[in-house]
Amino acid sequence: AEETYNSIRIMITCYVWMTGFGNFSFFYLKGDYSLVRVLQMLWRLNFLVIFLCLSQGTTYILYYICPLHTYFFFMVYFTMRIGKHLNYTRYGLRFKLAIVALIIYFLWDVDSGLFQLVHFPVLSTTPKLGATSGSMWEWYFRSTLDHWSTFLGMIFALNFPITSLFYRKLEAQPYATQLLAKGAVAVGLLAAFYVWVSGPFLQAKLQYNATNSYFGFIPLITYIYLRNLTPTLRSYSLNLLHQIGKTTLETYLMQHHIWLTSNAKSLLTLIPGYPKCNFLVVTVIYFYTSRRLYKLTLFLRGMLLPDDLGKCIRSLVGLASAIGVFYLVALTLDSMGLVSLTTIAIVSIICGGLLYQTIMDVTWQSFCESAPIGAPVSSNSESNSIIENMIANGGAPNADVESTVGRLTPPIIGTIFLFIIGVTWHGMALGGAGKIKPLHEGCDAMVNNGRWVPVNSCNEESRGTGYRDFGVTNYATCSSRGASGTYVWGWYDTESYTHCRFEQRDAKSIKKALNHRTIYFIGDSMTRNLYHASLRSMGMDSGAYDATQPKHADITNSIGSTTVEFRWAPLATDQVSALNDINSGVGMSAAEEEDTDAGGAGQFLGPDLIVLGGGTWDRLHVFATDEDKQSLAASIKDLAKEMRTARNSGTPVAWLIPTTINSNALNTEEKRDHMREEDVEEMRALHAESGILSSSSFVIDGPGFTMDRVSESYDGVHYPPFIYDAGAQILANAMDWLLPEKEIKSELPIPPQPGKMANPFLGLMMLCFVFIGLMFFDGFLGFSFLASLFVKDAMPNDLYEEAFSALHKKMKLPAIEYERGPSSSSSVFSSAMSIVSSGGTWGKSEKSNSNNSAGQAAHRSNSSVDQKSNATTVDEEIAALLGGNNSDIEIAMRK
């Protein structure tokens, strides 16, 4: 939603920041730059998204978070890998990061063309799913939004031991001094936060996008500082957030496939009419599925990509070969026109069996060799005895066992399972809602089926009441009219298999559908009111009561490239004449003349849609005698003929059945004598008998959306504008199948070019912050120095040796030269990262293993700073430094 967009952007910024922090920490501590490590990381980031691309026919760029993390993972990797001997010197790594900062600046913050030069081999300007302006612009846009975030996470990780020691130094001071020092830093950060939240954060979506990469770090570092302000705060963490955080990648990917529908505009509906219960059920399914996919990703990574390069390459080659073979088979079947459920089932069973047998042949021997003969096998199950038999025979199983169980059982089970899945899938495809597409012509019979209901259609709970009490699911407008005692129009629920989901069409979607089109409304005042309602649905203020304007006149309006005309033709003879002129090309508008020129040689292409309506004037003025009736009947038949002529020429024709008459409200004696509801009903029947309805491409049921509101007809004939808005929405939904395909012969718009979001001045500001963070050793980018106003020995650039010496000694990294004795408080970072590398978990509610506990106790007993500040345990402090469990760091490295 528009109102939460900026907040969501900050969350994504934090996520990308964690990529820099976690991966930098891993490479600094472990120094593992092997290809295996890279392959394992790429699997974690891209397995599920590639599976979705292959199975759903989507594009990689559509799930931009995955390429974003992959891209910036490589940035961290190459930064640490190139010149890795400099990583453990005081300034070597910092100078490397300064060079990377300059590259980021010239790549994104300066419109120099460097971005296109670097990326043109893999990105293009061709529109595709997820990148309507081409992948080059889409990637530039997505990466620009957070192009500093990962790098700032790297700086914080580089200064992480110093940050931890900084907290402890302040907490070793007397309480008043500590309060003043911490308060000074907090005031500085909160002042920056206030400037951000009252300025850039309140900007509209497009304006905010241009500033997120430059200011998004402010709320992040403010939160980190305040979240860890005291030992008590650092001693608590919420494991629930940690568990949710582990599956962030999966929840992002699955939100559009499980949780949301209608192009992320609504929640998946499993329990209609009960939105809160439905939200709970769908959300539980969503999170459970995401968690299972997370575990599956890690399981398959461990199975296919073990810590052995040869096995990793063999697994990847085999996987790629299997996918390639299946693709080749699919292309072959498609080229032969043999794609069907039966064919797919047969091919899947055959190829699946071959794949299974290939895997068994390739891996069985190594499996037997990996299990020592005589190894105990738990349970007395038949399967275990079979495995024992196979191992005992050196991989050559007993022939009887092999023939009855080893060979037949797995393929049979697989075939049955595949059959069940296939039948279920086929049933869901036929009976389910399916992918949202334009409505088809079969929806014609249902688009007029609806009613007015007293609900607030903007409120989900009220919409649920509308479904339970009236069977209405979707509404023509998002209006709170129901809350004030009036009504809103909604469509009755339709079966999922019909694929007829009617909905309110907003101005943007209607203008897109009518782009470069001409629409004609021809008829009486009822048709004119529908004309004004259609203009309102496109965002134009039209149809207001105005006694100064002529009532019986033609009207022309243009909205962008769309022309919408109304021709006053109240009688059937007038409508025949107007339609004949259109069919013969007489009296063309400027838009029609352009169509004629485009057709060449005087060929008239005509309007794209004609909406006709009438009957009330005929009943009022030409229905008095038998001669009048005969003449009217002939005119109506001529009108039906002209309608068929228009349809045959490719122009769809919609007919508006006269709306319900409020007989008691008719304001003249003549109308009360000749235009009562029963009189107009006679005209409706005459139109049907004369072929008007059958000659129409579509019929708008006027009584259908007015009979329930007849008391609101103020003059017996006309209704308030919002009543006609319902008719306009019915017509807008019908346009999905009414409007013919149209080739627009105009130059395609030039897609936006990379560099559009560049801001060299704000980029220079970021370089200043980066320089302070790197050369002054401050994870809070200079704000920590405010504490030096009250504590002189807590300046971050003076804490390097003390913070890093014990870390390097414990992790067996190159020793740090220091001028004064190191404080064992640097063991904070050491212990933290050693636990990360071993996969431990932190937090007050978590249990550490005995070795870690002993090590932490030893550090605490030797630390004078800890004794003065009564600080909490090492794991609690570091876990709290990021506001959660240490496993969050581990997750960041895996992602």
Short mmCIF file of N, CA and C in Angstrom, two decimals, residues 499-629:
data_model
loop_
_atom_site.label_atom_id
_atom_site.label_comp_id
_atom_site.label_asym_id
_atom_site.label_seq_id
_atom_site.Cartn_x
_atom_site.Cartn_y
_atom_site.Cartn_z
N HIS A 499 -13.65 -18.42 -13.75
CA HIS A 499 -12.62 -17.41 -13.99
C HIS A 499 -13.25 -16.05 -14.29
N CYS A 500 -14.40 -15.78 -13.64
CA CYS A 500 -15.09 -14.51 -13.82
C CYS A 500 -15.07 -13.76 -12.49
N ARG A 501 -13.98 -13.12 -12.22
CA ARG A 501 -13.86 -12.35 -10.98
C ARG A 501 -13.98 -10.87 -11.32
N PHE A 502 -15.16 -10.34 -11.08
CA PHE A 502 -15.41 -8.93 -11.38
C PHE A 502 -14.87 -8.07 -10.25
N GLU A 503 -14.42 -6.89 -10.58
CA GLU A 503 -13.83 -6.01 -9.59
C GLU A 503 -13.92 -4.57 -10.06
N GLN A 504 -13.72 -3.68 -9.12
CA GLN A 504 -13.70 -2.26 -9.47
C GLN A 504 -12.49 -1.98 -10.34
N ARG A 505 -12.72 -1.32 -11.46
CA ARG A 505 -11.64 -0.92 -12.34
C ARG A 505 -11.30 0.55 -12.04
N ASP A 506 -10.08 0.78 -11.62
CA ASP A 506 -9.69 2.15 -11.29
C ASP A 506 -9.37 2.93 -12.56
N ALA A 507 -9.16 4.21 -12.38
CA ALA A 507 -8.93 5.10 -13.53
C ALA A 507 -7.71 4.67 -14.33
N LYS A 508 -6.66 4.23 -13.63
CA LYS A 508 -5.44 3.85 -14.32
C LYS A 508 -5.66 2.67 -15.24
N SER A 509 -6.35 1.64 -14.75
CA SER A 509 -6.57 0.44 -15.56
C SER A 509 -7.52 0.72 -16.72
N ILE A 510 -8.53 1.56 -16.51
CA ILE A 510 -9.47 1.87 -17.60
C ILE A 510 -8.78 2.68 -18.68
N LYS A 511 -8.00 3.66 -18.28
CA LYS A 511 -7.28 4.46 -19.28
C LYS A 511 -6.28 3.61 -20.05
N LYS A 512 -5.68 2.63 -19.38
CA LYS A 512 -4.77 1.74 -20.09
C LYS A 512 -5.51 0.90 -21.11
N ALA A 513 -6.70 0.40 -20.73
CA ALA A 513 -7.49 -0.41 -21.66
C ALA A 513 -8.00 0.40 -22.84
N LEU A 514 -8.24 1.69 -22.63
CA LEU A 514 -8.79 2.55 -23.69
C LEU A 514 -7.73 3.40 -24.37
N ASN A 515 -6.48 3.08 -24.15
CA ASN A 515 -5.40 3.85 -24.74
C ASN A 515 -5.50 3.84 -26.27
N HIS A 516 -5.48 5.02 -26.88
CA HIS A 516 -5.58 5.18 -28.34
C HIS A 516 -6.88 4.58 -28.89
N ARG A 517 -7.96 4.75 -28.16
CA ARG A 517 -9.25 4.22 -28.62
C ARG A 517 -10.30 5.33 -28.64
N THR A 518 -11.36 5.08 -29.39
CA THR A 518 -12.49 6.00 -29.49
C THR A 518 -13.76 5.27 -29.09
N ILE A 519 -14.52 5.85 -28.16
CA ILE A 519 -15.75 5.24 -27.67
C ILE A 519 -16.90 6.19 -27.97
N TYR A 520 -17.99 5.64 -28.52
CA TYR A 520 -19.19 6.42 -28.81
C TYR A 520 -20.33 5.99 -27.90
N PHE A 521 -21.00 6.98 -27.32
CA PHE A 521 -22.26 6.76 -26.62
C PHE A 521 -23.34 7.45 -27.44
N ILE A 522 -24.38 6.72 -27.82
CA ILE A 522 -25.45 7.25 -28.67
C ILE A 522 -26.78 6.93 -28.00
N GLY A 523 -27.59 7.97 -27.75
CA GLY A 523 -28.89 7.69 -27.15
C GLY A 523 -29.48 8.87 -26.44
N ASP A 524 -30.30 8.56 -25.42
CA ASP A 524 -31.06 9.58 -24.70
C ASP A 524 -30.33 9.98 -23.42
N SER A 525 -31.09 10.58 -22.47
CA SER A 525 -30.47 11.09 -21.26
C SER A 525 -29.95 9.96 -20.36
N MET A 526 -30.56 8.77 -20.42
CA MET A 526 -30.03 7.64 -19.65
C MET A 526 -28.63 7.26 -20.14
N THR A 527 -28.49 7.23 -21.45
CA THR A 527 -27.19 6.92 -22.04
C THR A 527 -26.19 8.02 -21.73
N ARG A 528 -26.67 9.27 -21.71
CA ARG A 528 -25.77 10.39 -21.38
C ARG A 528 -25.25 10.28 -19.95
N ASN A 529 -26.10 9.87 -19.02
CA ASN A 529 -25.66 9.69 -17.64
C ASN A 529 -24.63 8.57 -17.52
N LEU A 530 -24.80 7.52 -18.32
CA LEU A 530 -23.80 6.45 -18.34
C LEU A 530 -22.49 6.96 -18.94
N TYR A 531 -22.60 7.85 -19.93
CA TYR A 531 -21.43 8.48 -20.52
C TYR A 531 -20.65 9.26 -19.47
N HIS A 532 -21.34 10.08 -18.69
CA HIS A 532 -20.67 10.86 -17.65
C HIS A 532 -20.06 9.94 -16.59
N ALA A 533 -20.75 8.87 -16.24
CA ALA A 533 -20.21 7.93 -15.25
C ALA A 533 -18.94 7.28 -15.77
N SER A 534 -18.88 6.98 -17.05
CA SER A 534 -17.68 6.38 -17.64
C SER A 534 -16.52 7.36 -17.59
N LEU A 535 -16.80 8.64 -17.83
CA LEU A 535 -15.74 9.64 -17.71
C LEU A 535 -15.26 9.75 -16.26
N ARG A 536 -16.18 9.68 -15.30
CA ARG A 536 -15.76 9.72 -13.90
C ARG A 536 -14.90 8.52 -13.54
N SER A 537 -15.20 7.38 -14.10
CA SER A 537 -14.40 6.19 -13.81
C SER A 537 -12.98 6.32 -14.37
N MET A 538 -12.79 7.23 -15.32
CA MET A 538 -11.47 7.49 -15.88
C MET A 538 -10.77 8.65 -15.19
N GLY A 539 -11.38 9.18 -14.13
CA GLY A 539 -10.74 10.23 -13.35
C GLY A 539 -11.18 11.63 -13.69
N MET A 540 -12.14 11.80 -14.60
CA MET A 540 -12.60 13.14 -14.98
C MET A 540 -13.83 13.52 -14.16
N ASP A 541 -13.89 14.76 -13.71
CA ASP A 541 -15.06 15.26 -12.99
C ASP A 541 -16.12 15.62 -14.04
N SER A 542 -17.11 14.77 -14.15
CA SER A 542 -18.09 14.93 -15.23
C SER A 542 -19.48 14.61 -14.72
N GLY A 543 -20.48 15.28 -15.30
CA GLY A 543 -21.87 14.96 -15.01
C GLY A 543 -22.48 15.73 -13.87
N ALA A 544 -21.80 16.78 -13.39
CA ALA A 544 -22.38 17.59 -12.32
C ALA A 544 -23.61 18.33 -12.84
N TYR A 545 -24.56 18.58 -11.95
CA TYR A 545 -25.79 19.30 -12.34
C TYR A 545 -25.43 20.73 -12.76
N ASP A 546 -25.82 21.08 -13.98
CA ASP A 546 -25.48 22.40 -14.52
C ASP A 546 -26.61 22.83 -15.44
N ALA A 547 -27.45 23.74 -14.97
CA ALA A 547 -28.60 24.18 -15.75
C ALA A 547 -28.22 25.11 -16.89
N THR A 548 -26.98 25.59 -16.89
CA THR A 548 -26.55 26.52 -17.94
C THR A 548 -26.14 25.79 -19.21
N GLN A 549 -25.89 24.50 -19.14
CA GLN A 549 -25.46 23.74 -20.30
C GLN A 549 -26.67 23.22 -21.07
N PRO A 550 -26.56 23.15 -22.41
CA PRO A 550 -27.69 22.62 -23.20
C PRO A 550 -27.93 21.14 -22.87
N LYS A 551 -29.21 20.78 -22.72
CA LYS A 551 -29.53 19.40 -22.32
C LYS A 551 -29.44 18.44 -23.50
N HIS A 552 -29.85 18.90 -24.67
CA HIS A 552 -29.94 17.99 -25.82
C HIS A 552 -28.86 18.35 -26.84
N ALA A 553 -27.62 18.01 -26.52
CA ALA A 553 -26.50 18.36 -27.39
C ALA A 553 -25.45 17.25 -27.36
N ASP A 554 -24.63 17.24 -28.40
CA ASP A 554 -23.51 16.29 -28.45
C ASP A 554 -22.39 16.76 -27.53
N ILE A 555 -21.62 15.81 -27.05
CA ILE A 555 -20.51 16.12 -26.13
C ILE A 555 -19.28 15.33 -26.58
N THR A 556 -18.13 15.97 -26.54
CA THR A 556 -16.88 15.29 -26.86
C THR A 556 -15.85 15.59 -25.78
N ASN A 557 -15.20 14.55 -25.31
CA ASN A 557 -14.13 14.71 -24.31
C ASN A 557 -12.96 13.81 -24.68
N SER A 558 -11.78 14.28 -24.36
CA SER A 558 -10.57 13.48 -24.59
C SER A 558 -9.81 13.37 -23.27
N ILE A 559 -9.37 12.16 -22.99
CA ILE A 559 -8.55 11.90 -21.81
C ILE A 559 -7.29 11.21 -22.30
N GLY A 560 -6.20 11.96 -22.33
CA GLY A 560 -4.98 11.42 -22.90
C GLY A 560 -5.19 11.11 -24.37
N SER A 561 -4.94 9.87 -24.77
CA SER A 561 -5.10 9.45 -26.16
C SER A 561 -6.48 8.84 -26.42
N THR A 562 -7.38 8.92 -25.43
CA THR A 562 -8.71 8.32 -25.55
C THR A 562 -9.74 9.39 -25.85
N THR A 563 -10.59 9.13 -26.85
CA THR A 563 -11.67 10.04 -27.20
C THR A 563 -12.99 9.38 -26.82
N VAL A 564 -13.82 10.09 -26.06
CA VAL A 564 -15.13 9.59 -25.65
C VAL A 564 -16.18 10.61 -26.09
N GLU A 565 -17.10 10.18 -26.97
CA GLU A 565 -18.10 11.08 -27.53
C GLU A 565 -19.51 10.63 -27.16
N PHE A 566 -20.37 11.62 -26.99
CA PHE A 566 -21.79 11.36 -26.80
C PHE A 566 -22.56 12.06 -27.90
N ARG A 567 -23.47 11.31 -28.55
CA ARG A 567 -24.32 11.88 -29.58
C ARG A 567 -25.77 11.78 -29.12
N TRP A 568 -26.41 12.93 -29.08
CA TRP A 568 -27.80 12.98 -28.64
C TRP A 568 -28.69 12.38 -29.72
N ALA A 569 -29.32 11.25 -29.41
CA ALA A 569 -30.19 10.55 -30.36
C ALA A 569 -31.27 9.85 -29.56
N PRO A 570 -32.30 10.58 -29.11
CA PRO A 570 -33.29 10.00 -28.19
C PRO A 570 -34.25 9.03 -28.84
N LEU A 571 -34.55 9.21 -30.14
CA LEU A 571 -35.52 8.36 -30.83
C LEU A 571 -34.80 7.27 -31.63
N ALA A 572 -35.52 6.22 -31.91
CA ALA A 572 -34.93 5.11 -32.66
C ALA A 572 -34.47 5.58 -34.03
N THR A 573 -35.25 6.48 -34.66
CA THR A 573 -34.85 6.99 -35.98
C THR A 573 -33.54 7.78 -35.86
N ASP A 574 -33.36 8.53 -34.78
CA ASP A 574 -32.12 9.26 -34.57
C ASP A 574 -30.94 8.30 -34.40
N GLN A 575 -31.17 7.25 -33.68
CA GLN A 575 -30.11 6.27 -33.45
C GLN A 575 -29.73 5.55 -34.73
N VAL A 576 -30.75 5.24 -35.57
CA VAL A 576 -30.45 4.61 -36.86
C VAL A 576 -29.60 5.54 -37.72
N SER A 577 -29.97 6.82 -37.74
CA SER A 577 -29.23 7.79 -38.54
C SER A 577 -27.79 7.93 -38.04
N ALA A 578 -27.63 8.05 -36.73
CA ALA A 578 -26.28 8.22 -36.17
C ALA A 578 -25.42 6.98 -36.42
N LEU A 579 -26.01 5.83 -36.27
CA LEU A 579 -25.25 4.60 -36.48
C LEU A 579 -24.94 4.39 -37.96
N ASN A 580 -25.84 4.80 -38.81
CA ASN A 580 -25.59 4.71 -40.25
C ASN A 580 -24.44 5.61 -40.66
N ASP A 581 -24.40 6.83 -40.06
CA ASP A 581 -23.29 7.74 -40.35
C ASP A 581 -21.95 7.12 -39.94
N ILE A 582 -21.93 6.47 -38.79
CA ILE A 582 -20.69 5.85 -38.32
C ILE A 582 -20.29 4.70 -39.23
N ASN A 583 -21.25 3.89 -39.61
CA ASN A 583 -20.94 2.73 -40.46
C ASN A 583 -20.45 3.15 -41.84
N SER A 584 -20.95 4.32 -42.32
CA SER A 584 -20.55 4.78 -43.64
C SER A 584 -19.39 5.77 -43.59
N GLY A 585 -18.95 6.15 -42.37
CA GLY A 585 -17.81 7.05 -42.23
C GLY A 585 -18.15 8.50 -42.36
N VAL A 586 -19.44 8.87 -42.24
CA VAL A 586 -19.86 10.26 -42.37
C VAL A 586 -19.72 10.95 -41.02
N GLY A 587 -19.20 12.18 -41.04
CA GLY A 587 -19.11 12.96 -39.80
C GLY A 587 -18.10 12.40 -38.82
N MET A 588 -16.95 11.98 -39.35
CA MET A 588 -15.94 11.40 -38.48
C MET A 588 -15.30 12.46 -37.59
N SER A 589 -14.90 12.02 -36.42
CA SER A 589 -14.14 12.89 -35.53
C SER A 589 -12.68 12.89 -35.98
N ALA A 590 -11.89 13.75 -35.35
CA ALA A 590 -10.47 13.83 -35.69
C ALA A 590 -9.78 12.50 -35.44
N ALA A 591 -10.15 11.83 -34.33
CA ALA A 591 -9.53 10.54 -34.02
C ALA A 591 -9.87 9.51 -35.08
N GLU A 592 -11.14 9.56 -35.59
CA GLU A 592 -11.54 8.61 -36.62
C GLU A 592 -10.81 8.88 -37.93
N GLU A 593 -10.58 10.17 -38.22
CA GLU A 593 -9.85 10.49 -39.44
C GLU A 593 -8.44 9.95 -39.40
N GLU A 594 -7.83 9.99 -38.20
CA GLU A 594 -6.50 9.39 -38.05
C GLU A 594 -6.56 7.90 -38.30
N ASP A 595 -7.63 7.25 -37.81
CA ASP A 595 -7.79 5.81 -38.05
C ASP A 595 -7.94 5.53 -39.54
N THR A 596 -8.68 6.41 -40.24
CA THR A 596 -8.85 6.23 -41.68
C THR A 596 -7.52 6.33 -42.40
N ASP A 597 -6.72 7.33 -42.02
CA ASP A 597 -5.41 7.50 -42.63
C ASP A 597 -4.53 6.30 -42.34
N ALA A 598 -4.62 5.78 -41.10
CA ALA A 598 -3.81 4.62 -40.75
C ALA A 598 -4.21 3.40 -41.54
N GLY A 599 -5.52 3.31 -41.87
CA GLY A 599 -5.97 2.16 -42.64
C GLY A 599 -5.55 2.22 -44.08
N GLY A 600 -5.33 3.42 -44.59
CA GLY A 600 -4.86 3.56 -45.95
C GLY A 600 -5.99 3.49 -46.97
N ALA A 601 -5.84 4.20 -48.06
CA ALA A 601 -6.76 4.16 -49.20
C ALA A 601 -8.19 4.45 -48.79
N GLY A 602 -8.35 5.35 -47.81
CA GLY A 602 -9.70 5.74 -47.43
C GLY A 602 -10.44 4.71 -46.62
N GLN A 603 -9.81 3.66 -46.19
CA GLN A 603 -10.48 2.62 -45.43
C GLN A 603 -10.87 3.16 -44.05
N PHE A 604 -12.15 3.05 -43.69
CA PHE A 604 -12.62 3.56 -42.42
C PHE A 604 -12.57 2.46 -41.37
N LEU A 605 -11.86 2.74 -40.29
CA LEU A 605 -11.73 1.74 -39.23
C LEU A 605 -12.82 1.86 -38.18
N GLY A 606 -13.41 3.04 -38.01
CA GLY A 606 -14.51 3.21 -37.09
C GLY A 606 -14.07 3.27 -35.64
N PRO A 607 -15.04 3.55 -34.74
CA PRO A 607 -14.73 3.60 -33.31
C PRO A 607 -14.44 2.20 -32.78
N ASP A 608 -13.89 2.15 -31.58
CA ASP A 608 -13.55 0.87 -30.99
C ASP A 608 -14.71 0.26 -30.22
N LEU A 609 -15.66 1.07 -29.81
CA LEU A 609 -16.84 0.57 -29.08
C LEU A 609 -17.96 1.58 -29.22
N ILE A 610 -19.18 1.07 -29.42
CA ILE A 610 -20.38 1.91 -29.49
C ILE A 610 -21.32 1.45 -28.39
N VAL A 611 -21.80 2.40 -27.61
CA VAL A 611 -22.79 2.13 -26.56
C VAL A 611 -24.08 2.84 -26.94
N LEU A 612 -25.13 2.06 -27.15
CA LEU A 612 -26.44 2.59 -27.56
C LEU A 612 -27.44 2.44 -26.42
N GLY A 613 -28.43 3.33 -26.43
CA GLY A 613 -29.51 3.23 -25.45
C GLY A 613 -30.67 4.12 -25.83
N GLY A 614 -31.87 3.69 -25.54
CA GLY A 614 -33.05 4.49 -25.85
C GLY A 614 -34.32 3.71 -25.58
N GLY A 615 -35.44 4.33 -25.98
CA GLY A 615 -36.73 3.66 -25.81
C GLY A 615 -37.75 4.52 -25.07
N THR A 616 -37.29 5.30 -24.12
CA THR A 616 -38.26 6.08 -23.34
C THR A 616 -38.89 7.19 -24.17
N TRP A 617 -38.10 7.87 -25.00
CA TRP A 617 -38.67 8.92 -25.86
C TRP A 617 -39.59 8.32 -26.92
N ASP A 618 -39.21 7.17 -27.41
CA ASP A 618 -40.08 6.49 -28.39
C ASP A 618 -41.45 6.21 -27.75
N ARG A 619 -41.43 5.74 -26.52
CA ARG A 619 -42.70 5.41 -25.84
C ARG A 619 -43.49 6.67 -25.53
N LEU A 620 -42.79 7.77 -25.31
CA LEU A 620 -43.46 9.01 -24.93
C LEU A 620 -44.03 9.76 -26.13
N HIS A 621 -43.30 9.73 -27.28
CA HIS A 621 -43.66 10.63 -28.39
C HIS A 621 -44.16 9.91 -29.64
N VAL A 622 -43.82 8.66 -29.89
CA VAL A 622 -44.20 8.01 -31.16
C VAL A 622 -44.86 6.67 -30.90
N PHE A 623 -45.76 6.63 -29.93
CA PHE A 623 -46.42 5.37 -29.59
C PHE A 623 -47.93 5.57 -29.39
N ALA A 624 -48.44 6.65 -29.94
CA ALA A 624 -49.84 6.98 -29.68
C ALA A 624 -50.80 6.21 -30.57
N THR A 625 -50.47 6.02 -31.87
CA THR A 625 -51.38 5.37 -32.81
C THR A 625 -50.76 4.09 -33.32
N ASP A 626 -51.60 3.30 -33.99
CA ASP A 626 -51.10 2.05 -34.57
C ASP A 626 -50.07 2.33 -35.64
N GLU A 627 -50.27 3.43 -36.38
CA GLU A 627 -49.29 3.80 -37.41
C GLU A 627 -47.94 4.15 -36.78
N ASP A 628 -48.01 4.87 -35.64
CA ASP A 628 -46.77 5.20 -34.92
C ASP A 628 -46.07 3.92 -34.46
N LYS A 629 -46.85 3.00 -33.97
CA LYS A 629 -46.25 1.75 -33.46
C LYS A 629 -45.60 0.96 -34.58
#
